[in-house]
mmCIF file of N, CA and C in Angstrom:
data_model
loop_
_atom_site.group_PDB
_atom_site.id
_atom_site.type_symbol
_atom_site.label_atom_id
_atom_site.label_comp_id
_atom_site.label_asym_id
_atom_site.label_seq_id
_atom_site.Cartn_x
_atom_site.Cartn_y
_atom_site.Cartn_z
ATOM 1 N N UNK A 18 0.818 -1.197 0.000
ATOM 2 C CA UNK A 18 0.000 0.000 0.000
ATOM 3 C C UNK A 18 0.860 1.258 0.000
ATOM 4 N N UNK A 19 1.984 1.235 0.680
ATOM 5 C CA UNK A 19 2.822 2.430 0.787
ATOM 6 C C UNK A 19 4.097 2.342 -0.043
ATOM 7 N N UNK A 20 4.165 1.424 -0.980
ATOM 8 C CA UNK A 20 5.334 1.283 -1.838
ATOM 9 C C UNK A 20 5.476 2.521 -2.716
ATOM 10 N N UNK A 21 6.551 3.304 -2.555
ATOM 11 C CA UNK A 21 6.682 4.553 -3.330
ATOM 12 C C UNK A 21 6.806 4.329 -4.838
ATOM 13 N N UNK A 22 7.231 3.146 -5.255
ATOM 14 C CA UNK A 22 7.354 2.890 -6.688
ATOM 15 C C UNK A 22 6.013 2.562 -7.335
ATOM 16 N N UNK A 23 4.967 2.384 -6.532
ATOM 17 C CA UNK A 23 3.654 2.018 -7.056
ATOM 18 C C UNK A 23 2.770 3.224 -7.343
ATOM 19 N N UNK A 24 3.351 4.420 -7.317
ATOM 20 C CA UNK A 24 2.579 5.631 -7.566
ATOM 21 C C UNK A 24 3.010 6.254 -8.882
ATOM 22 N N UNK A 25 2.029 6.711 -9.637
ATOM 23 C CA UNK A 25 2.316 7.461 -10.851
ATOM 24 C C UNK A 25 1.115 8.343 -11.162
ATOM 25 N N UNK A 26 1.369 9.373 -11.949
ATOM 26 C CA UNK A 26 0.304 10.293 -12.326
ATOM 27 C C UNK A 26 -0.577 9.633 -13.381
ATOM 28 N N UNK A 27 -1.886 9.617 -13.163
ATOM 29 C CA UNK A 27 -2.770 9.050 -14.184
ATOM 30 C C UNK A 27 -2.788 9.936 -15.430
ATOM 31 N N UNK A 28 -2.948 9.300 -16.588
ATOM 32 C CA UNK A 28 -2.912 10.044 -17.843
ATOM 33 C C UNK A 28 -4.198 10.806 -18.118
ATOM 34 N N UNK A 29 -5.311 10.379 -17.517
ATOM 35 C CA UNK A 29 -6.584 11.056 -17.753
ATOM 36 C C UNK A 29 -7.450 10.967 -16.504
ATOM 37 N N UNK A 30 -8.514 11.746 -16.502
ATOM 38 C CA UNK A 30 -9.449 11.690 -15.376
ATOM 39 C C UNK A 30 -10.143 10.337 -15.312
ATOM 40 N N UNK A 31 -10.423 9.756 -16.469
ATOM 41 C CA UNK A 31 -11.043 8.438 -16.497
ATOM 42 C C UNK A 31 -10.158 7.380 -15.875
ATOM 43 N N UNK A 32 -8.867 7.453 -16.169
ATOM 44 C CA UNK A 32 -7.933 6.513 -15.568
ATOM 45 C C UNK A 32 -7.845 6.727 -14.058
ATOM 46 N N UNK A 33 -7.859 7.985 -13.619
ATOM 47 C CA UNK A 33 -7.817 8.285 -12.185
ATOM 48 C C UNK A 33 -9.062 7.732 -11.491
ATOM 49 N N UNK A 34 -10.237 7.884 -12.116
ATOM 50 C CA UNK A 34 -11.466 7.335 -11.539
ATOM 51 C C UNK A 34 -11.416 5.806 -11.477
ATOM 52 N N UNK A 35 -10.908 5.187 -12.530
ATOM 53 C CA UNK A 35 -10.816 3.723 -12.541
ATOM 54 C C UNK A 35 -9.857 3.228 -11.459
ATOM 55 N N UNK A 36 -8.720 3.894 -11.340
ATOM 56 C CA UNK A 36 -7.765 3.523 -10.287
ATOM 57 C C UNK A 36 -8.398 3.697 -8.915
ATOM 58 N N UNK A 37 -9.050 4.849 -8.722
ATOM 59 C CA UNK A 37 -9.660 5.136 -7.422
ATOM 60 C C UNK A 37 -10.716 4.101 -7.080
ATOM 61 N N UNK A 38 -11.553 3.749 -8.034
ATOM 62 C CA UNK A 38 -12.607 2.769 -7.793
ATOM 63 C C UNK A 38 -12.007 1.417 -7.386
ATOM 64 N N UNK A 39 -10.987 1.005 -8.108
ATOM 65 C CA UNK A 39 -10.373 -0.291 -7.805
ATOM 66 C C UNK A 39 -9.612 -0.254 -6.475
ATOM 67 N N UNK A 40 -8.862 0.809 -6.239
ATOM 68 C CA UNK A 40 -8.096 0.911 -4.993
ATOM 69 C C UNK A 40 -9.000 1.057 -3.775
ATOM 70 N N UNK A 41 -10.103 1.778 -3.916
ATOM 71 C CA UNK A 41 -11.030 1.911 -2.794
ATOM 72 C C UNK A 41 -11.621 0.565 -2.413
ATOM 73 N N UNK A 42 -11.867 -0.273 -3.384
ATOM 74 C CA UNK A 42 -12.372 -1.616 -3.079
ATOM 75 C C UNK A 42 -11.271 -2.499 -2.497
ATOM 76 N N UNK A 43 -10.075 -2.423 -3.061
ATOM 77 C CA UNK A 43 -8.979 -3.297 -2.652
ATOM 78 C C UNK A 43 -8.431 -2.936 -1.275
ATOM 79 N N UNK A 44 -8.286 -1.645 -1.003
ATOM 80 C CA UNK A 44 -7.678 -1.184 0.255
ATOM 81 C C UNK A 44 -8.701 -0.640 1.247
ATOM 82 N N UNK A 45 -9.973 -1.028 1.160
ATOM 83 C CA UNK A 45 -11.006 -0.375 1.965
ATOM 84 C C UNK A 45 -10.743 -0.468 3.460
ATOM 85 N N UNK A 46 -10.283 -1.605 3.957
ATOM 86 C CA UNK A 46 -9.994 -1.722 5.392
ATOM 87 C C UNK A 46 -8.820 -0.824 5.777
ATOM 88 N N UNK A 47 -7.810 -0.755 4.923
ATOM 89 C CA UNK A 47 -6.661 0.114 5.203
ATOM 90 C C UNK A 47 -7.087 1.582 5.198
ATOM 91 N N UNK A 48 -7.936 1.952 4.242
ATOM 92 C CA UNK A 48 -8.402 3.340 4.179
ATOM 93 C C UNK A 48 -9.248 3.691 5.403
ATOM 94 N N UNK A 49 -10.084 2.770 5.844
ATOM 95 C CA UNK A 49 -10.888 3.024 7.037
ATOM 96 C C UNK A 49 -10.003 3.185 8.263
ATOM 97 N N UNK A 50 -8.973 2.367 8.375
ATOM 98 C CA UNK A 50 -8.049 2.470 9.501
ATOM 99 C C UNK A 50 -7.262 3.782 9.457
ATOM 100 N N UNK A 51 -6.845 4.201 8.269
ATOM 101 C CA UNK A 51 -6.135 5.472 8.128
ATOM 102 C C UNK A 51 -7.047 6.636 8.493
ATOM 103 N N UNK A 52 -8.302 6.574 8.073
ATOM 104 C CA UNK A 52 -9.251 7.637 8.424
ATOM 105 C C UNK A 52 -9.473 7.686 9.930
ATOM 106 N N UNK A 53 -9.578 6.526 10.570
ATOM 107 C CA UNK A 53 -9.723 6.499 12.028
ATOM 108 C C UNK A 53 -8.505 7.104 12.725
ATOM 109 N N UNK A 54 -7.334 6.815 12.212
ATOM 110 C CA UNK A 54 -6.115 7.389 12.813
ATOM 111 C C UNK A 54 -6.104 8.911 12.671
ATOM 112 N N UNK A 55 -6.534 9.418 11.526
ATOM 113 C CA UNK A 55 -6.574 10.870 11.337
ATOM 114 C C UNK A 55 -7.626 11.523 12.233
ATOM 115 N N UNK A 56 -8.765 10.869 12.426
ATOM 116 C CA UNK A 56 -9.775 11.386 13.344
ATOM 117 C C UNK A 56 -9.224 11.372 14.770
ATOM 118 N N UNK A 57 -8.512 10.310 15.131
ATOM 119 C CA UNK A 57 -7.893 10.222 16.449
ATOM 120 C C UNK A 57 -6.943 11.398 16.678
ATOM 121 N N UNK A 58 -6.103 11.690 15.684
ATOM 122 C CA UNK A 58 -5.180 12.818 15.818
ATOM 123 C C UNK A 58 -5.911 14.152 15.916
ATOM 124 N N UNK A 59 -7.053 14.258 15.269
ATOM 125 C CA UNK A 59 -7.839 15.489 15.337
ATOM 126 C C UNK A 59 -8.512 15.700 16.677
ATOM 127 N N UNK A 60 -8.622 14.641 17.478
ATOM 128 C CA UNK A 60 -9.307 14.738 18.768
ATOM 129 C C UNK A 60 -8.358 14.738 19.963
ATOM 130 N N UNK A 61 -7.096 14.892 19.725
ATOM 131 C CA UNK A 61 -6.107 14.818 20.805
ATOM 132 C C UNK A 61 -6.375 15.844 21.905
ATOM 133 N N UNK A 62 -6.847 17.030 21.557
ATOM 134 C CA UNK A 62 -7.047 18.088 22.552
ATOM 135 C C UNK A 62 -8.454 18.096 23.142
ATOM 136 N N UNK A 63 -9.253 17.070 22.901
ATOM 137 C CA UNK A 63 -10.611 16.969 23.446
ATOM 138 C C UNK A 63 -10.726 15.636 24.194
ATOM 139 N N UNK A 64 -10.422 15.622 25.497
ATOM 140 C CA UNK A 64 -10.366 14.361 26.245
ATOM 141 C C UNK A 64 -11.688 13.586 26.279
ATOM 142 N N UNK A 65 -12.821 14.271 26.429
ATOM 143 C CA UNK A 65 -14.102 13.558 26.458
ATOM 144 C C UNK A 65 -14.358 12.881 25.112
ATOM 145 N N UNK A 66 -14.072 13.577 24.067
ATOM 146 C CA UNK A 66 -14.225 12.995 22.733
ATOM 147 C C UNK A 66 -13.261 11.840 22.546
ATOM 148 N N UNK A 67 -12.074 11.990 23.106
ATOM 149 C CA UNK A 67 -11.072 10.942 22.981
ATOM 150 C C UNK A 67 -11.539 9.655 23.666
ATOM 151 N N UNK A 68 -12.142 9.771 24.845
ATOM 152 C CA UNK A 68 -12.642 8.583 25.541
ATOM 153 C C UNK A 68 -13.758 7.907 24.746
ATOM 154 N N UNK A 69 -14.662 8.713 24.216
ATOM 155 C CA UNK A 69 -15.735 8.148 23.379
ATOM 156 C C UNK A 69 -15.137 7.480 22.149
ATOM 157 N N UNK A 70 -14.146 8.129 21.575
ATOM 158 C CA UNK A 70 -13.520 7.582 20.386
ATOM 159 C C UNK A 70 -12.788 6.282 20.698
ATOM 160 N N UNK A 71 -12.112 6.201 21.825
ATOM 161 C CA UNK A 71 -11.413 4.970 22.184
ATOM 162 C C UNK A 71 -12.386 3.812 22.386
ATOM 163 N N UNK A 72 -13.546 4.090 23.002
ATOM 164 C CA UNK A 72 -14.560 3.046 23.155
ATOM 165 C C UNK A 72 -15.051 2.580 21.788
ATOM 166 N N UNK A 73 -15.264 3.522 20.889
ATOM 167 C CA UNK A 73 -15.698 3.149 19.551
ATOM 168 C C UNK A 73 -14.587 2.446 18.776
ATOM 169 N N UNK A 74 -13.363 2.811 19.034
ATOM 170 C CA UNK A 74 -12.238 2.153 18.377
ATOM 171 C C UNK A 74 -12.205 0.667 18.722
ATOM 172 N N UNK A 75 -12.494 0.360 19.986
ATOM 173 C CA UNK A 75 -12.566 -1.046 20.388
ATOM 174 C C UNK A 75 -13.685 -1.752 19.617
ATOM 175 N N UNK A 76 -14.816 -1.058 19.449
ATOM 176 C CA UNK A 76 -15.915 -1.627 18.662
ATOM 177 C C UNK A 76 -15.485 -1.844 17.217
ATOM 178 N N UNK A 77 -14.760 -0.874 16.643
ATOM 179 C CA UNK A 77 -14.244 -1.016 15.274
ATOM 180 C C UNK A 77 -13.340 -2.245 15.169
ATOM 181 N N UNK A 78 -12.442 -2.390 16.126
ATOM 182 C CA UNK A 78 -11.522 -3.528 16.082
ATOM 183 C C UNK A 78 -12.262 -4.855 16.187
ATOM 184 N N UNK A 79 -13.253 -4.916 17.047
ATOM 185 C CA UNK A 79 -13.972 -6.162 17.241
ATOM 186 C C UNK A 79 -14.938 -6.497 16.127
ATOM 187 N N UNK A 80 -15.621 -5.497 15.599
ATOM 188 C CA UNK A 80 -16.669 -5.763 14.621
ATOM 189 C C UNK A 80 -16.228 -5.668 13.169
ATOM 190 N N UNK A 81 -15.185 -4.898 12.896
ATOM 191 C CA UNK A 81 -14.811 -4.705 11.496
ATOM 192 C C UNK A 81 -13.425 -5.257 11.185
ATOM 193 N N UNK A 82 -12.424 -4.856 11.953
ATOM 194 C CA UNK A 82 -11.055 -5.265 11.652
ATOM 195 C C UNK A 82 -10.671 -6.589 12.287
ATOM 196 N N UNK A 83 -11.259 -6.948 13.401
ATOM 197 C CA UNK A 83 -10.827 -8.115 14.158
ATOM 198 C C UNK A 83 -11.356 -9.441 13.681
ATOM 199 N N UNK A 84 -12.290 -9.442 12.765
ATOM 200 C CA UNK A 84 -12.831 -10.715 12.285
ATOM 201 C C UNK A 84 -11.877 -11.300 11.268
ATOM 202 N N UNK A 85 -11.173 -12.326 11.673
ATOM 203 C CA UNK A 85 -10.158 -12.912 10.805
ATOM 204 C C UNK A 85 -10.739 -13.814 9.729
ATOM 205 N N UNK A 86 -9.991 -13.943 8.653
ATOM 206 C CA UNK A 86 -10.348 -14.868 7.597
ATOM 207 C C UNK A 86 -11.555 -14.471 6.769
ATOM 208 N N UNK A 87 -12.018 -13.249 6.881
ATOM 209 C CA UNK A 87 -13.153 -12.815 6.089
ATOM 210 C C UNK A 87 -14.477 -13.416 6.534
ATOM 211 N N UNK A 88 -14.518 -13.913 7.762
ATOM 212 C CA UNK A 88 -15.767 -14.507 8.231
ATOM 213 C C UNK A 88 -16.809 -13.411 8.437
ATOM 214 N N UNK A 89 -18.048 -13.660 8.040
ATOM 215 C CA UNK A 89 -19.081 -12.628 8.147
ATOM 216 C C UNK A 89 -19.549 -12.454 9.591
ATOM 217 N N UNK A 90 -20.043 -11.269 9.886
ATOM 218 C CA UNK A 90 -20.631 -10.993 11.191
ATOM 219 C C UNK A 90 -22.049 -11.555 11.182
ATOM 220 N N UNK A 91 -22.404 -12.287 12.227
ATOM 221 C CA UNK A 91 -23.735 -12.877 12.327
ATOM 222 C C UNK A 91 -24.448 -12.234 13.505
ATOM 223 N N UNK A 92 -25.630 -11.694 13.218
ATOM 224 C CA UNK A 92 -26.444 -11.053 14.250
ATOM 225 C C UNK A 92 -27.872 -11.567 14.099
ATOM 226 N N UNK A 93 -28.415 -12.157 15.150
ATOM 227 C CA UNK A 93 -29.756 -12.741 15.121
ATOM 228 C C UNK A 93 -29.904 -13.757 13.986
ATOM 229 N N UNK A 94 -28.898 -14.624 13.845
ATOM 230 C CA UNK A 94 -28.840 -15.688 12.845
ATOM 231 C C UNK A 94 -28.845 -15.180 11.402
ATOM 232 N N UNK A 95 -28.471 -13.944 11.196
ATOM 233 C CA UNK A 95 -28.373 -13.378 9.848
ATOM 234 C C UNK A 95 -26.979 -12.831 9.648
ATOM 235 N N UNK A 96 -26.468 -13.030 8.434
ATOM 236 C CA UNK A 96 -25.172 -12.466 8.090
ATOM 237 C C UNK A 96 -25.337 -10.978 7.807
ATOM 238 N N UNK A 97 -24.405 -10.199 8.333
ATOM 239 C CA UNK A 97 -24.427 -8.753 8.123
ATOM 240 C C UNK A 97 -23.269 -8.406 7.191
ATOM 241 N N UNK A 98 -23.586 -7.727 6.096
ATOM 242 C CA UNK A 98 -22.584 -7.344 5.108
ATOM 243 C C UNK A 98 -21.573 -6.366 5.709
ATOM 244 N N UNK A 99 -20.330 -6.437 5.248
ATOM 245 C CA UNK A 99 -19.276 -5.543 5.742
ATOM 246 C C UNK A 99 -19.632 -4.077 5.533
ATOM 247 N N UNK A 100 -20.301 -3.769 4.434
ATOM 248 C CA UNK A 100 -20.665 -2.370 4.170
ATOM 249 C C UNK A 100 -21.668 -1.857 5.190
ATOM 250 N N UNK A 101 -22.577 -2.719 5.648
ATOM 251 C CA UNK A 101 -23.541 -2.329 6.675
ATOM 252 C C UNK A 101 -22.821 -2.086 7.995
ATOM 253 N N UNK A 102 -21.888 -2.972 8.333
ATOM 254 C CA UNK A 102 -21.105 -2.807 9.560
ATOM 255 C C UNK A 102 -20.299 -1.511 9.491
ATOM 256 N N UNK A 103 -19.664 -1.257 8.347
ATOM 257 C CA UNK A 103 -18.888 -0.032 8.162
ATOM 258 C C UNK A 103 -19.770 1.204 8.307
ATOM 259 N N UNK A 104 -20.946 1.204 7.702
ATOM 260 C CA UNK A 104 -21.849 2.349 7.785
ATOM 261 C C UNK A 104 -22.344 2.564 9.217
ATOM 262 N N UNK A 105 -22.699 1.481 9.910
ATOM 263 C CA UNK A 105 -23.196 1.603 11.280
ATOM 264 C C UNK A 105 -22.110 2.111 12.223
ATOM 265 N N UNK A 106 -20.906 1.582 12.097
ATOM 266 C CA UNK A 106 -19.821 2.047 12.958
ATOM 267 C C UNK A 106 -19.433 3.488 12.639
ATOM 268 N N UNK A 107 -19.463 3.860 11.373
ATOM 269 C CA UNK A 107 -19.168 5.248 10.996
ATOM 270 C C UNK A 107 -20.200 6.204 11.574
ATOM 271 N N UNK A 108 -21.475 5.827 11.471
ATOM 272 C CA UNK A 108 -22.535 6.670 12.021
ATOM 273 C C UNK A 108 -22.423 6.775 13.538
ATOM 274 N N UNK A 109 -22.131 5.664 14.203
ATOM 275 C CA UNK A 109 -21.972 5.687 15.661
ATOM 276 C C UNK A 109 -20.795 6.564 16.071
ATOM 277 N N UNK A 110 -19.720 6.501 15.316
ATOM 278 C CA UNK A 110 -18.553 7.330 15.603
ATOM 279 C C UNK A 110 -18.884 8.806 15.425
ATOM 280 N N UNK A 111 -19.523 9.135 14.327
ATOM 281 C CA UNK A 111 -19.886 10.533 14.073
ATOM 282 C C UNK A 111 -20.847 11.054 15.137
ATOM 283 N N UNK A 112 -21.821 10.250 15.528
ATOM 284 C CA UNK A 112 -22.779 10.655 16.556
ATOM 285 C C UNK A 112 -22.100 10.874 17.899
ATOM 286 N N UNK A 113 -21.243 9.951 18.298
ATOM 287 C CA UNK A 113 -20.560 10.068 19.591
ATOM 288 C C UNK A 113 -19.667 11.299 19.636
ATOM 289 N N UNK A 114 -18.966 11.554 18.560
ATOM 290 C CA UNK A 114 -18.068 12.708 18.545
ATOM 291 C C UNK A 114 -18.865 14.004 18.504
ATOM 292 N N UNK A 115 -19.977 14.006 17.786
ATOM 293 C CA UNK A 115 -20.821 15.202 17.736
ATOM 294 C C UNK A 115 -21.440 15.493 19.099
ATOM 295 N N UNK A 116 -21.841 14.451 19.815
ATOM 296 C CA UNK A 116 -22.427 14.652 21.134
ATOM 297 C C UNK A 116 -21.408 15.149 22.149
ATOM 298 N N UNK A 117 -20.149 14.924 21.897
ATOM 299 C CA UNK A 117 -19.114 15.446 22.802
ATOM 300 C C UNK A 117 -18.602 16.794 22.327
ATOM 301 N N UNK A 118 -19.304 17.404 21.400
ATOM 302 C CA UNK A 118 -19.038 18.762 20.896
ATOM 303 C C UNK A 118 -17.678 18.909 20.227
ATOM 304 N N UNK A 119 -17.351 17.940 19.455
ATOM 305 C CA UNK A 119 -16.105 18.001 18.703
ATOM 306 C C UNK A 119 -16.404 17.951 17.204
ATOM 307 N N UNK A 120 -17.548 18.495 16.827
ATOM 308 C CA UNK A 120 -18.000 18.419 15.449
ATOM 309 C C UNK A 120 -17.041 19.027 14.444
ATOM 310 N N UNK A 121 -16.514 20.212 14.743
ATOM 311 C CA UNK A 121 -15.617 20.864 13.785
ATOM 312 C C UNK A 121 -14.309 20.093 13.663
ATOM 313 N N UNK A 122 -13.817 19.560 14.785
ATOM 314 C CA UNK A 122 -12.610 18.731 14.731
ATOM 315 C C UNK A 122 -12.849 17.499 13.867
ATOM 316 N N UNK A 123 -14.029 16.897 14.031
ATOM 317 C CA UNK A 123 -14.373 15.717 13.242
ATOM 318 C C UNK A 123 -14.453 16.059 11.761
ATOM 319 N N UNK A 124 -15.114 17.161 11.435
ATOM 320 C CA UNK A 124 -15.250 17.542 10.027
ATOM 321 C C UNK A 124 -13.902 17.817 9.372
ATOM 322 N N UNK A 125 -13.040 18.524 10.069
ATOM 323 C CA UNK A 125 -11.713 18.813 9.516
ATOM 324 C C UNK A 125 -10.918 17.523 9.353
ATOM 325 N N UNK A 126 -10.964 16.665 10.361
ATOM 326 C CA UNK A 126 -10.235 15.385 10.286
ATOM 327 C C UNK A 126 -10.762 14.517 9.151
ATOM 328 N N UNK A 127 -12.082 14.455 8.997
ATOM 329 C CA UNK A 127 -12.660 13.656 7.918
ATOM 330 C C UNK A 127 -12.343 14.244 6.551
ATOM 331 N N UNK A 128 -12.293 15.579 6.458
ATOM 332 C CA UNK A 128 -11.931 16.204 5.180
ATOM 333 C C UNK A 128 -10.482 15.881 4.820
ATOM 334 N N UNK A 129 -9.596 15.954 5.788
ATOM 335 C CA UNK A 129 -8.195 15.610 5.549
ATOM 336 C C UNK A 129 -8.080 14.131 5.165
ATOM 337 N N UNK A 130 -8.828 13.268 5.859
ATOM 338 C CA UNK A 130 -8.804 11.835 5.541
ATOM 339 C C UNK A 130 -9.339 11.576 4.130
ATOM 340 N N UNK A 131 -10.415 12.261 3.745
ATOM 341 C CA UNK A 131 -10.989 12.072 2.409
ATOM 342 C C UNK A 131 -10.009 12.500 1.322
ATOM 343 N N UNK A 132 -9.318 13.612 1.545
ATOM 344 C CA UNK A 132 -8.325 14.067 0.567
ATOM 345 C C UNK A 132 -7.164 13.082 0.488
ATOM 346 N N UNK A 133 -6.667 12.641 1.628
ATOM 347 C CA UNK A 133 -5.539 11.706 1.636
ATOM 348 C C UNK A 133 -5.913 10.379 0.967
ATOM 349 N N UNK A 134 -7.076 9.849 1.297
ATOM 350 C CA UNK A 134 -7.526 8.590 0.704
ATOM 351 C C UNK A 134 -7.776 8.763 -0.790
ATOM 352 N N UNK A 135 -8.401 9.858 -1.169
ATOM 353 C CA UNK A 135 -8.673 10.110 -2.582
ATOM 354 C C UNK A 135 -7.406 10.235 -3.406
ATOM 355 N N UNK A 136 -6.423 10.953 -2.887
ATOM 356 C CA UNK A 136 -5.153 11.091 -3.598
ATOM 357 C C UNK A 136 -4.437 9.753 -3.717
ATOM 358 N N UNK A 137 -4.412 9.011 -2.629
ATOM 359 C CA UNK A 137 -3.757 7.707 -2.674
ATOM 360 C C UNK A 137 -4.455 6.802 -3.685
ATOM 361 N N UNK A 138 -5.772 6.761 -3.627
ATOM 362 C CA UNK A 138 -6.529 5.879 -4.516
ATOM 363 C C UNK A 138 -6.359 6.259 -5.984
ATOM 364 N N UNK A 139 -6.266 7.543 -6.278
ATOM 365 C CA UNK A 139 -6.150 7.986 -7.671
ATOM 366 C C UNK A 139 -4.742 7.817 -8.225
ATOM 367 N N UNK A 140 -3.726 7.934 -7.391
ATOM 368 C CA UNK A 140 -2.349 7.890 -7.870
ATOM 369 C C UNK A 140 -1.676 6.529 -7.706
ATOM 370 N N UNK A 141 -2.314 5.602 -6.991
ATOM 371 C CA UNK A 141 -1.741 4.260 -6.791
ATOM 372 C C UNK A 141 -1.972 3.435 -8.047
ATOM 373 N N UNK A 142 -0.908 2.889 -8.607
ATOM 374 C CA UNK A 142 -1.001 2.041 -9.796
ATOM 375 C C UNK A 142 -1.583 0.693 -9.387
ATOM 376 N N UNK A 143 -2.402 0.127 -10.227
ATOM 377 C CA UNK A 143 -3.080 -1.130 -9.924
ATOM 378 C C UNK A 143 -2.177 -2.327 -10.211
ATOM 379 N N UNK A 144 -1.218 -2.554 -9.347
ATOM 380 C CA UNK A 144 -0.333 -3.711 -9.458
ATOM 381 C C UNK A 144 -0.547 -4.577 -8.224
ATOM 382 N N UNK A 145 -1.421 -5.552 -8.325
ATOM 383 C CA UNK A 145 -1.746 -6.398 -7.187
ATOM 384 C C UNK A 145 -1.220 -7.795 -7.438
ATOM 385 N N UNK A 146 -0.772 -8.419 -6.381
ATOM 386 C CA UNK A 146 -0.262 -9.787 -6.472
ATOM 387 C C UNK A 146 -1.247 -10.670 -5.725
ATOM 388 N N UNK A 147 -1.767 -11.683 -6.413
ATOM 389 C CA UNK A 147 -2.628 -12.628 -5.706
ATOM 390 C C UNK A 147 -1.781 -13.786 -5.173
ATOM 391 N N UNK A 148 -2.405 -14.689 -4.466
ATOM 392 C CA UNK A 148 -1.648 -15.751 -3.797
ATOM 393 C C UNK A 148 -0.933 -16.667 -4.768
ATOM 394 N N UNK A 149 -1.528 -16.933 -5.930
ATOM 395 C CA UNK A 149 -0.884 -17.834 -6.884
ATOM 396 C C UNK A 149 0.346 -17.170 -7.507
ATOM 397 N N UNK A 150 0.280 -15.854 -7.774
ATOM 398 C CA UNK A 150 1.444 -15.136 -8.305
ATOM 399 C C UNK A 150 2.549 -15.023 -7.260
ATOM 400 N N UNK A 151 2.158 -14.822 -5.995
ATOM 401 C CA UNK A 151 3.152 -14.695 -4.938
ATOM 402 C C UNK A 151 3.885 -16.004 -4.715
ATOM 403 N N UNK A 152 3.177 -17.120 -4.883
ATOM 404 C CA UNK A 152 3.800 -18.418 -4.692
ATOM 405 C C UNK A 152 4.809 -18.677 -5.796
#
């Protein structure tokens, strides 16, 4: 993900959109983790928000990042799609931070995260190695 040789300027806007679409799907967990880290840094000077964020971070680790092997989350005998889990945890995070009056910090952090993720996704060349190629 951070290999400096894997970045190049796209030749057109269409190519940048195609790269971004593919990279957003391929690196979605990494992008979510990077966005969480940027939000964490944006809340350093707000201790109440930080405590709420740390509690939610544990929820993120358990419900989204901590499930090994791609096993689905099961709730009430139904499988829950990763996108639903991501949306619910994102909404819970935004609500908790807003209730602790750190809304502007959250907005700035999310804007910085969106720009960073967007730039990475658009400029990252699509060179992926699957398990058979790696072997």
